[in-house]
Short mmCIF file of C-alpha atoms and ligand atoms in Angstrom, two decimals:
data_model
loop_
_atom_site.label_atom_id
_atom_site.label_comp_id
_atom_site.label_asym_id
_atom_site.label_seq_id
_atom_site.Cartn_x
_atom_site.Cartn_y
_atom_site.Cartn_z
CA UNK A 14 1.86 -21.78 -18.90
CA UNK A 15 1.37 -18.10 -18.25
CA UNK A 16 1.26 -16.70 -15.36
CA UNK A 17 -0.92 -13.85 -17.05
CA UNK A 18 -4.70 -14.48 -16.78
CA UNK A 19 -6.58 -12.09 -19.69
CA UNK A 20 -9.97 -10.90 -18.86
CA UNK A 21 -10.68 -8.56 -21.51
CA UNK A 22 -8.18 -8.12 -24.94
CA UNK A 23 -7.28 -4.19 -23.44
CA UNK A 24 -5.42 -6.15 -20.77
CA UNK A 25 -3.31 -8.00 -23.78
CA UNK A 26 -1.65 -4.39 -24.72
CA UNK A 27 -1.09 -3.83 -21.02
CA UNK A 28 1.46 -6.95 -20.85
CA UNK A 29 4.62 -8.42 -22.49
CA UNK A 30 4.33 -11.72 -23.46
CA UNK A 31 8.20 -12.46 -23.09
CA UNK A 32 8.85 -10.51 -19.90
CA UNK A 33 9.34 -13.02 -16.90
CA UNK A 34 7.69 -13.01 -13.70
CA UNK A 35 11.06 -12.71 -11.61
CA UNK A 36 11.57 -13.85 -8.10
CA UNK A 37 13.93 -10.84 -6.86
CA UNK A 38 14.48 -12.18 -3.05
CA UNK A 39 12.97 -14.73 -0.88
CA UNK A 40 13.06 -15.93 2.86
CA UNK A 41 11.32 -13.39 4.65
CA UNK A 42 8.00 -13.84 6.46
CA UNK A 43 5.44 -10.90 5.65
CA UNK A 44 6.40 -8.36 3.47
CA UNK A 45 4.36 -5.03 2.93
CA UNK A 46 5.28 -1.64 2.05
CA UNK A 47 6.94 -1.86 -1.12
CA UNK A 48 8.17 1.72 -2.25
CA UNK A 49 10.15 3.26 -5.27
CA UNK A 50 13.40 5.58 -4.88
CA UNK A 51 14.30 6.18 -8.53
CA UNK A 52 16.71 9.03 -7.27
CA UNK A 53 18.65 5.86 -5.14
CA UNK A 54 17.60 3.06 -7.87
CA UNK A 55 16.35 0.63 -4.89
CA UNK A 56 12.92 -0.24 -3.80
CA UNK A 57 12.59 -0.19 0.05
CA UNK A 58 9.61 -3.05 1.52
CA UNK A 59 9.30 -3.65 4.86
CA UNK A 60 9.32 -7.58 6.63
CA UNK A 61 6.99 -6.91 9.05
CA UNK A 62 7.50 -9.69 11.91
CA UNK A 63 11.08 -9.58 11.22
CA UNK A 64 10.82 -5.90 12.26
CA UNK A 65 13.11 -4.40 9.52
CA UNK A 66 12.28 -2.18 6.54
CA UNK A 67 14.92 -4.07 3.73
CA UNK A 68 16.54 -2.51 0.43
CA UNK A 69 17.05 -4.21 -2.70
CA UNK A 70 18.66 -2.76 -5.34
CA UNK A 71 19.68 -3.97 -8.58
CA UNK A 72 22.99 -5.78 -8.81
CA UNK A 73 23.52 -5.75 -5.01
CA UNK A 74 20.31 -7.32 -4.00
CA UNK A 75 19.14 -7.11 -0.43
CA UNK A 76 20.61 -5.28 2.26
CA UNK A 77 19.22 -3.74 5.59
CA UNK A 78 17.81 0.17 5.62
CA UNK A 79 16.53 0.15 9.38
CA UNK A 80 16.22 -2.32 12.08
CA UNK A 81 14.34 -2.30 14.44
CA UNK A 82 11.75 -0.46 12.36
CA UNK A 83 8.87 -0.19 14.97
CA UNK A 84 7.23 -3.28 12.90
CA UNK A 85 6.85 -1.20 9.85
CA UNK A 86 4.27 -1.74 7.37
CA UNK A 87 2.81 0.77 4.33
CA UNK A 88 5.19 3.35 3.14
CA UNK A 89 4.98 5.99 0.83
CA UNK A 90 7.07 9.33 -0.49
CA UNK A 91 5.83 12.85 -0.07
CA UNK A 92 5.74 15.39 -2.73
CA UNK A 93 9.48 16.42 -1.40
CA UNK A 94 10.55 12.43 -1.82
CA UNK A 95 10.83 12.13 1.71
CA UNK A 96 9.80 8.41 3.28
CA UNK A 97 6.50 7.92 4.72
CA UNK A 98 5.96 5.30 7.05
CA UNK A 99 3.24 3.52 8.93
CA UNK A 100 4.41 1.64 11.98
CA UNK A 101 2.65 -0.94 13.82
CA UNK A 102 5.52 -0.84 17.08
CA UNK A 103 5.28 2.47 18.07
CA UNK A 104 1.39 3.32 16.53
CA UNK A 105 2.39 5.85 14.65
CA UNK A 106 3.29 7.53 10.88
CA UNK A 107 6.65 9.37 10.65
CA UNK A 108 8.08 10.97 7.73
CA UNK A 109 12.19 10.19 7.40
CA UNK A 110 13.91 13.65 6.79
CA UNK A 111 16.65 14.11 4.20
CA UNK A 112 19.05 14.30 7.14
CA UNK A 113 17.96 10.92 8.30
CA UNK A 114 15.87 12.48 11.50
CA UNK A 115 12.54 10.93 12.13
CA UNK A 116 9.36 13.41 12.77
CA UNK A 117 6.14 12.31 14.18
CA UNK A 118 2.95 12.87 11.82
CA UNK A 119 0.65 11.07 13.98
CA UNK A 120 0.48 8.78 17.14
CA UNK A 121 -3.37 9.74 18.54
CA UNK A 122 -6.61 10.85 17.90
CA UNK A 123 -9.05 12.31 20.37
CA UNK A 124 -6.87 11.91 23.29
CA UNK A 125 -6.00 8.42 22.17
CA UNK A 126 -3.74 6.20 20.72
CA UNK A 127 -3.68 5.13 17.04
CA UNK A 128 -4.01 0.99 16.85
CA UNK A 129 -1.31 0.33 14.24
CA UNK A 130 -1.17 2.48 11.16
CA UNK A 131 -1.45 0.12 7.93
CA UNK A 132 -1.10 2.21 4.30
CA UNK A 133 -0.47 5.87 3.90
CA UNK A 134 -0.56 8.04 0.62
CA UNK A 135 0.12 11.89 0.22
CA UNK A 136 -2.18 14.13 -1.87
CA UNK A 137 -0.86 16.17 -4.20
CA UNK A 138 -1.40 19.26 -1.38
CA UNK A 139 0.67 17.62 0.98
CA UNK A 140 -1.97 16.10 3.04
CA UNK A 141 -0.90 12.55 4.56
CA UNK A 142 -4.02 10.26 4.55
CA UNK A 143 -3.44 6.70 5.86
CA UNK A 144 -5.68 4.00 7.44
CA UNK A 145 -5.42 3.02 10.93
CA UNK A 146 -6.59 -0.91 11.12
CA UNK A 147 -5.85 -3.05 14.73
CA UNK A 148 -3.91 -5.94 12.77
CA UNK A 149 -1.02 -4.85 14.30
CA UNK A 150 -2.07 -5.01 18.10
CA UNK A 151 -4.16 -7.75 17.87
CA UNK A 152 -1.55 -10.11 18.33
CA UNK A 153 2.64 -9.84 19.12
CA UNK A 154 3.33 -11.17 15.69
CA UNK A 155 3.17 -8.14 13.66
CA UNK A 156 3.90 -5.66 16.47
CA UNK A 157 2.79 -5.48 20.14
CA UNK A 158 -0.59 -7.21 21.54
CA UNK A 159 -2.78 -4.07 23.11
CA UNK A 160 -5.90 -3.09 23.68
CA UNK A 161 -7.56 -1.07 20.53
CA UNK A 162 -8.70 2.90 21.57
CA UNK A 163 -9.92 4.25 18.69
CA UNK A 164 -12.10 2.60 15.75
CA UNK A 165 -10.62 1.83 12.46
CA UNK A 166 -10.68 5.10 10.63
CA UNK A 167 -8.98 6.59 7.71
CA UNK A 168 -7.39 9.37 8.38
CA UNK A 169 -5.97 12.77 7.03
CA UNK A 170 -3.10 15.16 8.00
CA UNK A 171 -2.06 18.47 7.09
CA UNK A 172 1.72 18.04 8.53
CA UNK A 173 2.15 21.94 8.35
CA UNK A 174 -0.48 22.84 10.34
CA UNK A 175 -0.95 19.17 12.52
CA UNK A 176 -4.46 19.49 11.47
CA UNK A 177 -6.04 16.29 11.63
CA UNK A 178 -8.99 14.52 10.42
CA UNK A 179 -11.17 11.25 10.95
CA UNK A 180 -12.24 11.20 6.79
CA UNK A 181 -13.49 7.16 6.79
CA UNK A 182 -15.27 5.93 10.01
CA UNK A 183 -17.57 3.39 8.64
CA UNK A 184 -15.48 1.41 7.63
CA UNK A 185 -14.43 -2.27 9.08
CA UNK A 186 -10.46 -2.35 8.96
CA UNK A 187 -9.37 -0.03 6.13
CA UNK A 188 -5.72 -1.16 4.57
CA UNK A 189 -4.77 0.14 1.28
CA UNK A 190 -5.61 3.47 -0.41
CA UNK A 191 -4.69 5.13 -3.54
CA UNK A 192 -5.84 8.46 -4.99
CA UNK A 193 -6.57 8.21 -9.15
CA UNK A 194 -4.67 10.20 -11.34
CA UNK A 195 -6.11 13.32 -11.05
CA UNK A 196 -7.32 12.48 -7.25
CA UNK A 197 -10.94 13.24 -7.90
CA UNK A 198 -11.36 9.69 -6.45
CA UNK A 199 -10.11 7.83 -3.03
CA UNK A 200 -9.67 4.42 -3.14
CA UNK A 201 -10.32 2.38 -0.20
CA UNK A 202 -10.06 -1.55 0.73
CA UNK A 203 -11.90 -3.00 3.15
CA UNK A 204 -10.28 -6.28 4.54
CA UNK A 205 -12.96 -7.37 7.23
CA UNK A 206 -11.58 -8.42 10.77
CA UNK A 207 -9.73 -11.50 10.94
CA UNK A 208 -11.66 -14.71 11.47
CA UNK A 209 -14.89 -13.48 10.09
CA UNK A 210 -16.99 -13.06 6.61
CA UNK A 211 -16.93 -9.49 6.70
CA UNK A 212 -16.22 -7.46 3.92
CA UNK A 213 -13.44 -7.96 1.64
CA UNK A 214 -13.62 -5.00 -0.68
CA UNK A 215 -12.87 -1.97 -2.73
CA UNK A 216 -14.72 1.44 -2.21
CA UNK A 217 -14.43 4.36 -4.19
CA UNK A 218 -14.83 7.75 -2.72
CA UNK A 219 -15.40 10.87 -4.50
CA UNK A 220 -12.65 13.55 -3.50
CA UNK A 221 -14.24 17.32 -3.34
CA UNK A 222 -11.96 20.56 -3.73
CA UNK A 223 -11.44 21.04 -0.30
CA UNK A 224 -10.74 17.13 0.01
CA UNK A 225 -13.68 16.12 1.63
CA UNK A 226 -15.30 12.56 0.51
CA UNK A 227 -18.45 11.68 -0.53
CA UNK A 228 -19.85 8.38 -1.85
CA UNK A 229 -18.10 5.27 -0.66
CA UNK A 230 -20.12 2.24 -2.59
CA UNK A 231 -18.43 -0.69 -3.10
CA UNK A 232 -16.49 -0.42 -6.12
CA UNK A 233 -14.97 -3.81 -6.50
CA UNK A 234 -14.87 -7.06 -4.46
CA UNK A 235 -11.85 -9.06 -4.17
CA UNK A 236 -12.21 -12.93 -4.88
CA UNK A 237 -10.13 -14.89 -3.86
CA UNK A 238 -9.07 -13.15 -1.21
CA UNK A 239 -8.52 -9.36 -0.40
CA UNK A 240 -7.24 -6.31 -1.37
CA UNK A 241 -4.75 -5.15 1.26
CA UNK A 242 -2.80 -2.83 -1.38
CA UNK A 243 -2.41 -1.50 -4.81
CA UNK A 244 -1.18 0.72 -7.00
CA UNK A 245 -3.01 2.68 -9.89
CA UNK A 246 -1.50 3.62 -13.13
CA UNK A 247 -1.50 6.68 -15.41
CA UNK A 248 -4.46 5.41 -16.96
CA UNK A 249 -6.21 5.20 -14.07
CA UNK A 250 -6.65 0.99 -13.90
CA UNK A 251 -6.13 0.09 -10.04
CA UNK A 252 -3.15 -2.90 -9.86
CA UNK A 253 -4.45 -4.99 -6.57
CA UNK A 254 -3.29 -7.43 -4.23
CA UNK A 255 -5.78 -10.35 -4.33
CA UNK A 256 -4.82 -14.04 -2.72
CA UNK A 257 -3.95 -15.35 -6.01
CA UNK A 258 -2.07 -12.67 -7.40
CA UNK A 259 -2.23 -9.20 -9.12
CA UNK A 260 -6.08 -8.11 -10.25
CA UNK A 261 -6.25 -5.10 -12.68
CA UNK A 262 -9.39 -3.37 -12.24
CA UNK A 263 -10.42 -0.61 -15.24
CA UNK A 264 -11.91 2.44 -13.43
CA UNK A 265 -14.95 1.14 -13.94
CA UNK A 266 -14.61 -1.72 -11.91
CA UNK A 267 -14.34 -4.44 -14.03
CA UNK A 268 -11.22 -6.90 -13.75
CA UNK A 269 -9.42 -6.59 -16.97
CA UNK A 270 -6.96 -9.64 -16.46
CA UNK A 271 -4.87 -11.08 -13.75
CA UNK A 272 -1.34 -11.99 -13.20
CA UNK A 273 -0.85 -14.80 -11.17
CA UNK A 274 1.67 -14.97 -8.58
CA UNK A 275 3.20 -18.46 -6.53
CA UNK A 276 2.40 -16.75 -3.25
CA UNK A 277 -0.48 -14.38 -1.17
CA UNK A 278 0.11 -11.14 -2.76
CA UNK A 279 0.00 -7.89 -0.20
CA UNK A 280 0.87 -5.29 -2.16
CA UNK A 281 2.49 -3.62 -5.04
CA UNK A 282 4.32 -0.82 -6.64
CA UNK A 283 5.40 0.60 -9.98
CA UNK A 284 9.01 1.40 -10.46
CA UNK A 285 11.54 0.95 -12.37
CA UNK A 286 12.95 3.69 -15.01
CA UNK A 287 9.86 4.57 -16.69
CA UNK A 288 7.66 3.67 -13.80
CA UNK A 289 7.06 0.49 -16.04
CA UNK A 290 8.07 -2.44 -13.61
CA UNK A 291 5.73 -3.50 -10.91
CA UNK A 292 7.49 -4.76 -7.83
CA UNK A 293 5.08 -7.22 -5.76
CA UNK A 294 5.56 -8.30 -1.95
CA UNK A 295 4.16 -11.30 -1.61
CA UNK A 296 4.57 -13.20 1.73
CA UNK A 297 7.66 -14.66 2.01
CA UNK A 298 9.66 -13.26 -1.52
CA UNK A 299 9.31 -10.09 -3.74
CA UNK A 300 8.89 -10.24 -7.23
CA UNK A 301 9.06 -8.19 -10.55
CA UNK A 302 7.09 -8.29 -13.44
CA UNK A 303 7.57 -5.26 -16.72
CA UNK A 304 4.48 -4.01 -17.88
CA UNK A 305 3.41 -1.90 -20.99
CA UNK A 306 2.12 0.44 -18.02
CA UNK A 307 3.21 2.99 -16.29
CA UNK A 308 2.74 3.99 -12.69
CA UNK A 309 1.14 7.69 -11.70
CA UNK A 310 4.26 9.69 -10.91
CA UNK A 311 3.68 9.97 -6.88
CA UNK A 312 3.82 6.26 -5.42
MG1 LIG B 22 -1.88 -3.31 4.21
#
């Protein structure tokens, strides 16, 4: 049986009927984070309760890039290829240096502390926007149990300057975000608090020149499941983590076709030599699946 789930015949050209759905590693216990280094050929995820951010790389499969990793979750590369990363531990984004050295983007807001910083992209400007959720200090599982400071906001900064913005504050717990392709749009998900029926959805924001976002509606809800993180491709279709797999959602919101994965998808990423491959962390293993896609160039 497939494990690809066609919604509309477009999503039939954006598939390969004879490329597996490959089970790269298993026998971790939450993976997140999953981001490309074509200059090192390795993608780096992170295994968030085991507190390490893990490498695997073709041929030599998995080995260890940092641990501890402050409970690491979402990472990204800036526009220099430098590592972005959200960490739950130490509630707080840092950007990794070529040189190895770690430098602070954000720990606080207002006087206060960030709860645990969840996803994180970078504009094509420079800017570092990444959502700021309380999953990781609402128990000791994925980080440290602590009273929350500061509502769940999305948030932009300009590391040159240290400006720094609240851009989302109506929102429930923010997690993934991804510009489109020519960043005239912010996407958004929405995954509720835990142990409720709130939201579990995709907004779209409309990005002005200056960056500043207007709009918000709900753009696509996630069933089953949620949308913790995704991935959109040159085309603009947004790849999404959804409890029984992979959703691809056209840019105008309709779910194209599905690829089905054993486990509870959190995120994705395209990688791979022509951007082509999309590399899924899904609880406990990661996964690889070609496409007749590419990814957008910036992860
Ligand atoms: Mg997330």
């Amino acid at each position: 049986m497939s494990f690809f789930e066609s919604r509309d015949p477009v999503f039939d050209g954006y598939v390969l009927d004879n490329a597996p759905l490959k089970q790269l590693a298993a026998g971790f216990d939450w993976v997140e984070g999953p981001v490309w280094f074509g200059d090192a050929g390795c993608l780096l995820f992170s295994d968030i309760p085991n507190n390490r951010i893990l490498r695997w790389t073709p041929g030599s499969g998995i080995t260890t890039y940092r641990q501890p990793s402050n409970y690491s979750n979402g990472h990204t590369r800036d526009r220099e290829g430098r590592l972005v990363s959200c960490e739950h531990g130490a509630r707080r984004v840092t950007r990794t240096e070529h040189d190895g050295q770690i430098t602070v983007i954000a720990d606080g807001f207002d006087g206060k502390r960030l709860n645990s910083p969840n996803d994180v992209v970078v504009k094509s400007d420079g800017t570092i926007w990444f959502t700021d959720p309380h999953y990781g200090i609402m128990t000791n599982y994925e980080g440290y149990a602590a009273e929350q400071e500061l509502p769940c906001n999305l948030y932009r900064v300009d590391p040159v300057t240290g400006q720094m913005d609240a851009m989302v504050t109506d929102a429930n717990c923010p997690n993934g975000l991804a510009f489109s392709p020519d960043e005239s749009r912010l996407y958004v998900a929405d995954t509720g608090r835990l142990f409720s029926d709130d939201p579990q959805h995709v907004r779209a924001f409309d990005v002005g020149s200056d960056g500043d976002l207007t709009g918000g509606d709900v753009f696509y809800v996630v069933d089953p499941g949620f949308a913790d993180g995704f991935r959109v491709d040159t085309d603009g279709n947004l790849w999404s983590s959804a409890a029984d797999g992979v959703h691809c959602i056209s840019p105008n919101g309709d779910l194209l076709g599905k690829i089905l994965v054993p486990e509870l998808v959190s995120n994705v990423c395209f990688g791979g030599r022509a951007k082509h491959e999309l590399y899924v962390t899904a609880t406990t293993s990661i996964y690889r699946v070609s496409l007749n896609r590419q990814g957008t160039q910036h992860p």
